[in-house]
Coordinates of C-alpha atoms in Angstrom, one line a residue:
M196 CA -15.3 1.0 -12.1
K197 CA -13.4 -1.9 -10.6
I198 CA -11.1 -1.5 -7.7
I199 CA -7.9 -3.6 -7.3
T200 CA -6.3 -3.6 -3.9
F201 CA -3.0 -5.3 -3.1
S202 CA -0.4 -5.3 -0.4
L203 CA 3.4 -4.5 -0.8
H204 CA 5.7 -5.9 1.8
T205 CA 9.2 -4.3 1.7
Q206 CA 12.0 -6.9 1.6
Q207 CA 14.7 -4.2 1.3
P208 CA 14.8 -0.5 2.2
L209 CA 12.8 1.5 -0.4
L210 CA 13.9 4.8 -1.7
A211 CA 11.0 6.9 -3.0
T212 CA 13.0 10.2 -3.2
S213 CA 11.3 13.4 -2.1
F214 CA 12.7 17.0 -2.1
Q215 CA 13.5 16.9 1.6
G216 CA 17.0 17.0 3.1
D217 CA 20.3 18.7 1.9
P218 CA 22.0 18.2 -1.5
N219 CA 24.1 15.3 -0.2
S220 CA 21.1 13.3 1.0
D221 CA 18.1 11.6 -0.4
V222 CA 15.0 11.4 1.9
S223 CA 12.2 9.1 0.9
Y224 CA 8.5 9.8 1.0
S225 CA 6.6 8.2 3.9
F226 CA 4.5 6.3 1.4
I227 CA 4.9 4.6 -2.0
P228 CA 3.8 7.1 -4.7
G229 CA 1.2 6.0 -7.2
S230 CA 3.5 7.1 -10.0
M231 CA 6.1 4.6 -8.9
I232 CA 3.6 1.8 -8.9
R233 CA 2.4 2.8 -12.3
G234 CA 6.0 2.8 -13.6
A235 CA 6.7 -0.7 -12.3
I236 CA 3.5 -2.0 -13.9
I237 CA 4.4 -0.3 -17.2
G238 CA 7.7 -2.2 -16.9
R239 CA 5.9 -5.5 -16.6
Y240 CA 3.6 -4.6 -19.5
M241 CA 6.6 -3.8 -21.8
K242 CA 8.4 -7.0 -20.8
Q243 CA 5.3 -9.1 -21.4
H244 CA 4.9 -7.6 -24.9
Q245 CA 8.7 -7.4 -25.6
L246 CA 8.6 -3.7 -26.2
S247 CA 11.6 -1.4 -26.0
E248 CA 9.4 1.7 -25.6
L249 CA 5.6 2.4 -25.2
D250 CA 3.6 3.3 -28.3
L251 CA 1.8 6.4 -26.9
S252 CA -0.6 6.4 -29.9
N253 CA -2.0 3.0 -28.8
D254 CA -5.4 3.4 -27.3
T255 CA -4.8 0.5 -24.8
V256 CA -1.6 2.1 -23.6
K257 CA -3.4 5.5 -23.2
H258 CA -6.3 4.4 -21.1
L259 CA -4.3 1.9 -19.0
F260 CA -1.5 4.2 -18.0
F261 CA -2.2 7.9 -19.0
D262 CA -5.9 8.5 -18.9
A263 CA -7.2 9.6 -15.5
K264 CA -10.7 9.0 -16.5
S265 CA -10.0 5.3 -17.1
T266 CA -7.3 4.3 -14.7
R267 CA -5.8 5.8 -11.5
Y268 CA -2.9 4.4 -9.4
L269 CA -3.3 5.6 -5.9
N270 CA -0.5 6.0 -3.3
A271 CA 0.3 3.0 -1.2
Y272 CA -0.1 3.9 2.4
L273 CA 0.8 2.0 5.6
L274 CA -1.3 -1.0 6.5
S275 CA -2.4 -1.0 10.1
Q276 CA -2.1 -3.8 12.6
K277 CA -5.8 -4.6 11.8
N278 CA -5.0 -4.8 8.0
K279 CA -6.7 -1.4 7.3
R280 CA -5.2 1.1 4.8
T281 CA -4.2 4.1 6.9
L282 CA -4.6 7.7 5.6
P283 CA -2.6 11.0 6.0
V284 CA -3.3 12.9 9.3
P285 CA -5.6 15.9 8.7
R286 CA -3.8 19.2 9.1
S287 CA -6.7 20.5 11.1
W288 CA -5.8 18.3 14.1
F289 CA -4.1 20.2 16.8
K290 CA -3.0 19.5 20.4
D291 CA -1.5 21.6 23.2
K292 CA 2.1 22.5 22.5
D293 CA 3.4 20.7 25.6
A294 CA 1.3 17.5 25.2
E295 CA 3.3 14.6 23.7
L296 CA 1.8 11.3 22.7
R297 CA 4.0 8.5 23.9
D298 CA 3.5 4.9 24.8
E299 CA 4.0 5.6 28.5
S300 CA 2.3 9.0 28.6
P301 CA -1.3 9.6 29.7
E302 CA -3.9 10.2 27.1
I303 CA -3.9 13.6 25.4
T304 CA -6.7 15.4 23.7
V305 CA -6.6 16.3 20.0
Y306 CA -8.8 19.0 18.7
D307 CA -10.1 19.3 15.1
L308 CA -10.1 23.1 14.6
A309 CA -12.0 22.7 11.3
L310 CA -15.1 21.7 13.4
L311 CA -14.6 23.8 16.5
N312 CA -16.5 27.1 16.8
E313 CA -14.3 28.4 19.6
A314 CA -11.3 30.3 18.2
D315 CA -9.5 30.2 21.5
E316 CA -10.0 26.6 22.3
L317 CA -6.2 26.1 22.7
E318 CA -3.8 28.7 24.1
N319 CA -0.8 27.2 22.4
P320 CA -2.0 24.9 19.5
K321 CA 0.4 22.8 17.7
F322 CA -0.2 20.5 14.7
V323 CA -0.1 16.8 15.9
G324 CA 2.5 16.0 13.2
E325 CA 2.7 14.2 9.9
G326 CA 2.0 10.6 9.7
F327 CA -0.9 8.2 9.2
W328 CA -4.0 7.2 11.1
T329 CA -7.0 4.9 11.1
E330 CA -10.0 4.2 13.3
E331 CA -9.8 0.8 15.1
G332 CA -12.2 -0.3 17.8
G333 CA -13.8 3.1 17.9
C334 CA -10.5 4.8 18.7
V335 CA -8.1 6.9 16.5
R336 CA -4.7 5.3 16.2
F337 CA -1.6 7.0 14.8
Y338 CA 0.9 5.2 12.7
K339 CA 4.4 6.2 11.6
E340 CA 6.6 4.5 9.0
K341 CA 9.9 3.1 10.1
R342 CA 13.0 4.5 8.3
R343 CA 16.6 3.4 7.8
I344 CA 19.5 5.7 7.3
N345 CA 22.5 4.4 5.3
I346 CA 25.7 6.2 4.5
H347 CA 27.3 5.7 1.1
N348 CA 30.3 7.1 -0.7
Q349 CA 30.5 7.9 -4.4
R350 CA 32.7 5.5 -6.4
D351 CA 34.2 5.2 -9.8
R352 CA 32.0 2.8 -11.8
K353 CA 35.0 1.3 -13.8
Q354 CA 37.3 0.7 -10.8
G355 CA 34.5 -0.2 -8.4
R356 CA 36.0 2.0 -5.7
S357 CA 36.4 5.7 -4.8
T358 CA 39.4 7.6 -6.3
P359 CA 41.3 10.5 -4.7
I360 CA 40.0 13.9 -5.5
K361 CA 42.6 15.9 -7.5
R362 CA 42.7 19.2 -9.2
D363 CA 43.1 19.0 -13.0
P364 CA 46.2 21.1 -13.9
Q365 CA 44.6 22.4 -17.2
T366 CA 40.9 23.0 -16.2
K367 CA 41.7 23.7 -12.5
Q368 CA 38.6 21.7 -11.6
L369 CA 38.4 19.0 -9.0
K370 CA 38.1 15.5 -10.3
G371 CA 37.7 12.2 -8.5
E372 CA 35.2 10.3 -6.4
G373 CA 34.6 9.7 -2.7
E374 CA 32.0 12.2 -1.7
I375 CA 29.9 11.0 1.2
F376 CA 26.1 11.0 0.9
R377 CA 23.2 9.7 2.9
Y378 CA 20.0 7.7 2.1
E379 CA 17.0 7.9 4.4
A380 CA 14.7 5.2 3.1
I381 CA 11.6 3.4 4.1
D382 CA 12.8 0.4 6.2
A383 CA 12.3 -3.2 5.3
G384 CA 9.7 -5.4 6.9
Q385 CA 6.7 -2.9 6.5
T386 CA 3.5 -3.5 4.6
F387 CA 1.7 -0.9 2.5
Q388 CA -1.6 -1.2 0.6
A389 CA -1.9 0.1 -2.9
V390 CA -5.1 0.7 -4.9
I391 CA -5.8 0.8 -8.6
L392 CA -9.1 2.2 -9.9
C393 CA -9.8 0.9 -13.4
Q394 CA -12.4 0.0 -16.0
E395 CA -14.1 -3.4 -15.6
A396 CA -12.7 -4.5 -19.0
D397 CA -9.1 -3.8 -17.7
A398 CA -9.3 -5.4 -14.3
D399 CA -8.4 -9.0 -15.3
F400 CA -5.5 -7.8 -17.4
L401 CA -4.0 -5.6 -14.6
K402 CA -4.5 -8.5 -12.1
K403 CA -2.5 -10.8 -14.4
L404 CA 0.3 -8.2 -14.5
L405 CA 0.4 -8.1 -10.7
Y406 CA 0.3 -11.9 -10.5
K407 CA 3.1 -12.3 -13.0
S408 CA 5.7 -12.3 -10.2
E409 CA 5.5 -11.8 -6.5
D410 CA 8.8 -9.8 -6.7
F411 CA 8.1 -6.1 -7.3
W412 CA 11.0 -3.7 -7.6
L413 CA 10.3 0.0 -6.8
G414 CA 12.2 3.2 -6.3
G415 CA 15.9 4.2 -6.8
S416 CA 19.2 2.5 -6.2
Q417 CA 17.8 -1.0 -6.9
S418 CA 21.3 -2.3 -7.8
A419 CA 22.6 -1.2 -4.3
G420 CA 20.2 -3.2 -2.1
Y421 CA 17.1 -1.0 -2.3
G422 CA 13.6 -1.4 -3.7
H423 CA 12.7 -5.1 -3.4
T424 CA 9.1 -5.7 -2.4
K425 CA 6.7 -8.6 -2.6
I426 CA 3.1 -8.5 -3.8
Y427 CA 0.4 -10.4 -2.0
D428 CA -3.3 -10.3 -1.1
V429 CA -4.5 -9.1 -4.6
N430 CA -8.2 -8.5 -4.5
C431 CA -10.8 -7.0 -6.9
H432 CA -13.8 -5.2 -5.6
D433 CA -17.0 -3.8 -7.3
A434 CA -17.4 -1.2 -4.6
W435 CA -14.8 0.4 -2.3
D436 CA -14.9 3.4 0.1
E437 CA -11.5 5.0 0.7
V438 CA -12.5 6.3 4.1
S439 CA -14.8 3.5 5.3
I440 CA -17.7 5.8 5.9
P441 CA -20.7 5.5 3.6
I442 CA -21.5 8.6 1.6
E443 CA -25.1 8.5 2.9
D444 CA -23.7 9.3 6.4
R445 CA -21.8 12.3 5.1
I446 CA -24.4 14.3 3.3
D447 CA -26.1 16.1 6.2
R448 CA -23.5 18.2 8.0
D449 CA -23.4 21.7 9.5
I450 CA -20.5 22.7 7.3
F451 CA -19.0 21.5 4.0
T452 CA -15.4 20.3 4.2
I453 CA -12.9 19.0 1.7
T454 CA -10.0 16.9 2.9
L455 CA -7.0 15.9 0.7
L456 CA -6.0 12.2 0.8
S457 CA -3.1 12.9 -1.4
D458 CA -1.1 15.9 -2.7
M459 CA -3.1 18.1 -5.1
I460 CA -1.7 20.0 -8.1
L461 CA -3.8 23.0 -9.2
R462 CA -3.4 25.8 -11.8
D463 CA -5.2 29.1 -11.8
E464 CA -6.8 30.7 -14.9
W465 CA -3.4 32.1 -16.0
G466 CA -1.7 28.7 -15.9
Q467 CA 0.2 29.4 -12.7
Y468 CA 0.4 26.7 -10.0
A469 CA -1.8 27.4 -7.0
V470 CA -0.1 27.8 -3.7
I471 CA -1.0 29.3 -0.3
P472 CA 1.3 32.2 0.6
P473 CA 2.6 32.4 4.1
S474 CA 0.6 35.5 4.8
A475 CA -2.7 33.7 3.9
Q476 CA -2.3 30.3 5.5
H477 CA -6.0 30.0 6.3
Q478 CA -7.4 31.1 2.9
V479 CA -8.8 28.7 0.3
P480 CA -7.2 28.9 -3.1
V481 CA -9.5 30.2 -5.9
P482 CA -8.7 27.4 -8.3
L483 CA -10.0 24.9 -5.8
I484 CA -13.2 26.8 -5.5
E485 CA -13.6 26.8 -9.2
E486 CA -13.0 23.0 -9.5
I487 CA -15.6 22.3 -6.8
K488 CA -18.1 24.5 -8.6
K489 CA -17.7 22.4 -11.7
F490 CA -18.8 19.3 -9.8
L491 CA -21.5 20.8 -7.6
G492 CA -23.0 23.5 -9.8
V493 CA -22.8 26.1 -7.1
E494 CA -19.9 28.2 -5.8
P495 CA -19.0 27.3 -2.2
Q496 CA -18.3 30.1 0.2
P497 CA -14.9 29.5 1.9
K498 CA -14.5 30.0 5.7
R499 CA -11.0 28.8 6.5
S500 CA -8.4 26.2 5.6
F501 CA -5.6 24.2 7.3
T502 CA -3.0 23.5 4.6
T503 CA 0.6 23.9 3.6
N504 CA 2.6 23.7 0.3
T505 CA 4.9 21.1 -0.8
L506 CA 7.1 20.4 -3.9
V507 CA 6.4 17.3 -6.0
G508 CA 8.4 15.9 -8.9
G509 CA 9.1 12.4 -10.2
F510 CA 11.4 10.6 -12.6
N511 CA 10.8 9.9 -16.3
R512 CA 12.4 6.6 -17.2
K513 CA 12.2 7.3 -20.9
W514 CA 14.1 10.6 -20.6
G515 CA 16.3 9.3 -17.8
L516 CA 15.8 12.6 -16.1
P517 CA 13.8 13.9 -13.1
L518 CA 10.5 15.6 -13.8
P519 CA 10.2 19.4 -13.2
Q520 CA 9.5 20.4 -9.7
V521 CA 6.0 21.9 -9.2
P522 CA 4.3 23.2 -6.0
A523 CA 1.2 21.4 -4.7
L524 CA -1.2 21.4 -1.7
E525 CA 0.0 18.8 0.8
A526 CA -2.0 15.6 1.6
G527 CA -4.1 16.1 4.8
S528 CA -5.0 19.7 4.0
V529 CA -8.6 20.6 5.1
F530 CA -10.7 23.3 3.5
V531 CA -13.9 24.5 5.2
F532 CA -16.9 26.1 3.4
E533 CA -20.3 27.3 4.4
N534 CA -22.9 24.5 4.3
I535 CA -24.4 23.7 0.9
S536 CA -27.0 21.3 -0.3
L537 CA -25.4 18.0 -1.6
N538 CA -26.7 14.7 -3.0
L539 CA -25.1 11.3 -3.2
E540 CA -24.3 11.5 -6.9
Q541 CA -22.4 14.8 -6.6
I542 CA -20.2 13.5 -3.7
Q543 CA -19.6 10.2 -5.4
Q544 CA -18.5 11.9 -8.7
L545 CA -16.2 14.4 -6.8
E546 CA -14.5 11.7 -4.8
T547 CA -14.2 9.2 -7.7
Q548 CA -12.7 11.6 -10.2
G549 CA -10.6 13.7 -7.9
I550 CA -9.3 17.2 -8.5
G551 CA -6.3 18.7 -10.3
E552 CA -3.5 17.4 -12.4
R553 CA -1.7 14.0 -12.5
R554 CA -4.7 12.2 -11.1
V555 CA -3.7 9.0 -12.9
E556 CA -0.7 8.9 -10.5
G557 CA -2.8 9.3 -7.4
F558 CA -2.8 13.1 -7.0
G559 CA -5.9 15.0 -6.2
R560 CA -7.7 12.4 -4.0
V561 CA -10.4 14.2 -1.9
V562 CA -13.1 13.2 0.6
V563 CA -16.2 15.3 1.4
N564 CA -17.4 15.9 5.0
W565 CA -15.1 13.2 6.4
L566 CA -14.6 14.1 10.0
E567 CA -17.3 14.7 12.6
E568 CA -15.5 14.5 16.0
N569 CA -14.2 17.9 17.1
R570 CA -12.1 16.4 19.9
F571 CA -10.9 12.9 20.8
Q572 CA -8.1 11.0 22.6
P573 CA -5.9 9.1 20.2
K574 CA -3.7 6.1 20.9
Q575 CA -0.5 4.7 19.5
P576 CA -0.5 1.2 17.9
D577 CA 0.3 -1.8 20.1
T578 CA 4.1 -1.8 20.5
T579 CA 4.4 -4.7 23.0
R580 CA 6.6 -6.6 20.7
N581 CA 9.0 -3.6 20.3
N582 CA 9.6 -3.4 24.1
Q583 CA 11.3 -6.8 24.2
P584 CA 15.0 -7.0 25.3
T585 CA 17.8 -7.3 22.7
L586 CA 19.9 -10.4 22.9
K587 CA 23.7 -9.8 22.6
Q588 CA 25.1 -13.3 22.5
K589 CA 24.9 -15.3 19.3
A590 CA 23.8 -18.5 21.0
S591 CA 20.9 -16.7 22.6
R592 CA 19.8 -15.1 19.3
T593 CA 20.0 -18.5 17.6
L594 CA 17.8 -20.1 20.3
A595 CA 15.3 -17.2 20.1
A596 CA 15.1 -17.6 16.3
E597 CA 14.4 -21.3 16.7
M598 CA 11.7 -20.5 19.3
A599 CA 10.1 -18.0 16.9
E600 CA 10.2 -20.5 14.0
R601 CA 8.5 -23.2 16.1
L602 CA 5.8 -20.7 17.3
L603 CA 5.2 -19.6 13.7
L604 CA 4.8 -23.3 12.6
Q605 CA 2.4 -23.8 15.5
K606 CA 0.3 -20.8 14.3
L607 CA 0.3 -22.3 10.8
E608 CA -1.0 -25.6 12.1
Q609 CA -3.8 -23.8 13.9
A610 CA -4.7 -21.9 10.8
L611 CA -4.8 -25.2 8.9
Q612 CA -7.0 -26.8 11.5
K613 CA -9.3 -23.8 11.4
Q614 CA -9.9 -24.4 7.7
M615 CA -11.2 -27.9 8.4
K616 CA -14.2 -26.3 10.2
Y617 CA -15.5 -24.7 7.1
P618 CA -17.5 -26.5 4.4
G619 CA -15.3 -28.8 2.3
I620 CA -15.7 -30.3 -1.1
Q621 CA -19.3 -30.7 -2.3
G622 CA -20.8 -32.2 -5.4
E623 CA -20.4 -35.3 -7.5
I624 CA -16.7 -36.2 -7.6
K625 CA -15.5 -39.7 -7.4
N626 CA -13.2 -40.9 -4.7
S627 CA -10.9 -42.3 -7.4
Q628 CA -10.2 -38.7 -8.6
L629 CA -9.7 -37.4 -5.0
S630 CA -7.4 -40.3 -4.3
R631 CA -5.3 -39.5 -7.4
L632 CA -5.1 -35.8 -6.2
L633 CA -4.1 -36.9 -2.7
L634 CA -1.3 -39.2 -4.0
V635 CA 0.2 -36.5 -6.2
A636 CA -0.1 -33.8 -3.5
R637 CA 1.7 -36.2 -1.1
Q638 CA 4.6 -36.7 -3.6
A639 CA 4.8 -32.9 -4.2
L640 CA 4.9 -32.2 -0.4
T641 CA 8.3 -34.0 -0.1
I642 CA 10.0 -31.3 -2.3
G643 CA 7.5 -28.5 -1.9
D644 CA 6.7 -28.3 -5.6
C645 CA 3.1 -27.1 -6.4
D646 CA 3.8 -27.6 -10.1
L647 CA 3.4 -31.4 -9.8
V648 CA -0.2 -31.0 -8.8
L649 CA -0.8 -28.3 -11.4
S650 CA 0.5 -30.7 -14.0
L651 CA -2.0 -33.3 -12.9
L652 CA -4.9 -30.8 -13.0
D653 CA -3.9 -29.4 -16.4
N654 CA -3.7 -32.8 -18.0
L655 CA -6.8 -34.4 -16.7
P656 CA -9.1 -36.4 -19.1
A657 CA -12.3 -34.7 -20.1
N658 CA -14.5 -36.7 -17.7
A659 CA -12.2 -36.1 -14.7
R660 CA -11.8 -32.4 -15.6
G661 CA -15.5 -32.1 -15.6
Q662 CA -15.8 -33.6 -12.2
F663 CA -13.3 -31.1 -10.7
E664 CA -15.0 -28.2 -12.4
R665 CA -18.5 -29.1 -11.3
A666 CA -17.4 -29.9 -7.7
K667 CA -17.7 -26.9 -5.2
I668 CA -15.8 -25.9 -2.2
G669 CA -16.3 -23.5 0.7
A670 CA -19.3 -21.5 1.9
D671 CA -19.2 -19.5 -1.4
K672 CA -19.3 -22.7 -3.4
D673 CA -16.4 -21.8 -5.6
S674 CA -15.4 -24.2 -8.4
L675 CA -12.9 -26.8 -6.9
K676 CA -10.8 -26.6 -10.1
Q677 CA -10.5 -22.8 -10.0
K678 CA -9.8 -22.7 -6.3
L679 CA -7.0 -25.3 -6.6
D680 CA -5.5 -23.4 -9.4
E681 CA -5.6 -20.2 -7.4
W682 CA -3.9 -21.8 -4.4
L683 CA -1.2 -23.6 -6.4
R684 CA -0.3 -20.9 -8.7
H685 CA 0.1 -18.2 -6.0
P686 CA 0.9 -20.0 -2.8
M687 CA 2.8 -16.9 -1.4
S688 CA -0.5 -14.9 -1.4
W689 CA -1.7 -17.2 1.5
S690 CA -5.2 -16.5 0.2
W691 CA -6.7 -19.4 2.2
I692 CA -5.8 -17.5 5.5
S693 CA -8.1 -14.7 6.4
N694 CA -5.4 -12.5 8.1
P695 CA -1.9 -13.5 6.9
Q696 CA -0.4 -10.4 8.5
D697 CA -1.3 -11.8 11.9
L698 CA 1.1 -14.8 11.4
T699 CA 4.1 -13.0 12.8
V700 CA 6.1 -14.1 15.8
S701 CA 8.6 -12.0 17.7
I702 CA 11.0 -13.3 20.4
A703 CA 13.4 -10.7 21.8
K704 CA 13.1 -8.6 18.7
I705 CA 13.8 -11.5 16.4
E706 CA 10.8 -11.9 14.1
R707 CA 9.6 -14.7 11.9
S708 CA 6.8 -14.3 9.5
I709 CA 5.3 -16.2 6.6
T710 CA 6.9 -13.8 4.1
D711 CA 10.5 -13.7 5.5
E712 CA 13.6 -15.5 4.4
F713 CA 12.9 -18.5 6.8
A714 CA 9.5 -19.0 5.2
I715 CA 10.9 -18.7 1.6
K716 CA 13.9 -21.0 2.3
N717 CA 11.7 -23.7 3.8
K718 CA 8.9 -23.3 1.2
L719 CA 6.3 -22.9 3.9
A720 CA 3.8 -21.4 1.5
E721 CA 4.1 -24.3 -1.0
K722 CA 4.1 -27.0 1.7
Y723 CA 1.2 -25.7 3.7
T724 CA -0.8 -25.2 0.5
L725 CA -0.2 -28.8 -0.4
R726 CA -1.1 -29.9 3.2
L727 CA -4.3 -27.9 2.9
I728 CA -5.2 -29.7 -0.3
M729 CA -4.4 -33.1 1.3
A730 CA -6.5 -32.3 4.4
I731 CA -9.6 -31.2 2.5
T732 CA -9.3 -34.2 0.1
K733 CA -9.0 -36.7 3.0
K734 CA -12.0 -35.0 4.6
A735 CA -14.1 -35.3 1.5
M736 CA -13.1 -39.0 1.0
K737 CA -14.2 -39.9 4.5
E738 CA -17.5 -38.1 4.1
K739 CA -18.3 -40.2 1.0
I740 CA -17.7 -43.5 2.7

């Protein structure tokens, strides 16, 4: 299978409604569900093919969007400061009840009770709390999404405002608008990484759907200032490990563990949904044992579990109605079994296929024998930038914004200079062709329009086109023509920069980045892409003299 990874940067608050909160509030998930990403891609597919509704009998539609054996849309989890996809915190991680992990507090010890033999290791154990984590520099770092709470009032759609609530004299029912409700959404300015597992024949098609537009709309209340995200850093991989630990290193363990990387929906032999009753919190559900037996050929002997139940649902855009609520085992759940003999193929098949229902939407992701440290001292991500003072005067904020913008441009200049150290244009291409490319790029730079250079490349004579196609660039010796097309058609992806997320500057809590309004308004992506092309062209012309 092929693996497509891409990042989603929230430009507006995002409302991926869960079943938390009271009836007058909508609380978002802490991640972007795979079902939501699939729905947005289906929308692009229908628009591209000018369809009013999907033909569910079409084989292409089936295996692209509804067959878990062919395609799976995984949840988009937070991206760490080191550009790693974080994962849900395992529910077997406990700390002392009075220990709190704060920036200014001393280090605390977290215990993995799934691996500890001592039952009384902690006197007052407490789950470390929901969130995400990743390993950076040999240390566990916890991450937590930022949220925004907005208060709204219900209004009359025709009048555009709320109307007084009055009692109908005939029906005696209250009529009118004005009820107060609350949205707790994922805040803007955060980056999540999404993953699509697909067949090799479908990878290019799905990439084209993602490349179709950088603007990606997700979630509810899109007409009220929610749901705008931008796609960047789209990559296709032949091999990808969700937990960054090779399977070979996870075969030989003292016990056999299953950790859920997403919610799991299971049914028993009578068709009832599998849940863990409050009186049996440490038991392993029988349907899970049966599913594991199908993959491994042997029935694992359960020891204990660390899990909890949750409710999952969704929204069917064709119906215009929410999906039925069903119970599920929550992401981060850990199930411990007696040690059994495993091989690489068995683990690979189990982790690739997943377990349970709705796997096409990212449910049922599992990892075998993931964790091996029974105690460690975690850290919080670097929050130096968040400890800066807040400026109250408008003039001060304006000055800080200008400073941040200049520092951002300085970083871009440094990134541009860094590219000049790498191998440039190689191969037989005449200076006359490079000169023409340089001239058009210089003209396009004045208005920040990459289409001018694309027009030149698309209308080259056969001889000139052949020179651009045969010429190579970079250490990987990519085709010059293909590389120029990639840069010019998708400048906002910043694909020529190794870590675009590092190009962020904060002055007194005023941030500037290469994906914000300042960058878009000033066409930084287009202009620096054109400057890059001009720089490598000049370098190649000098080397040929």
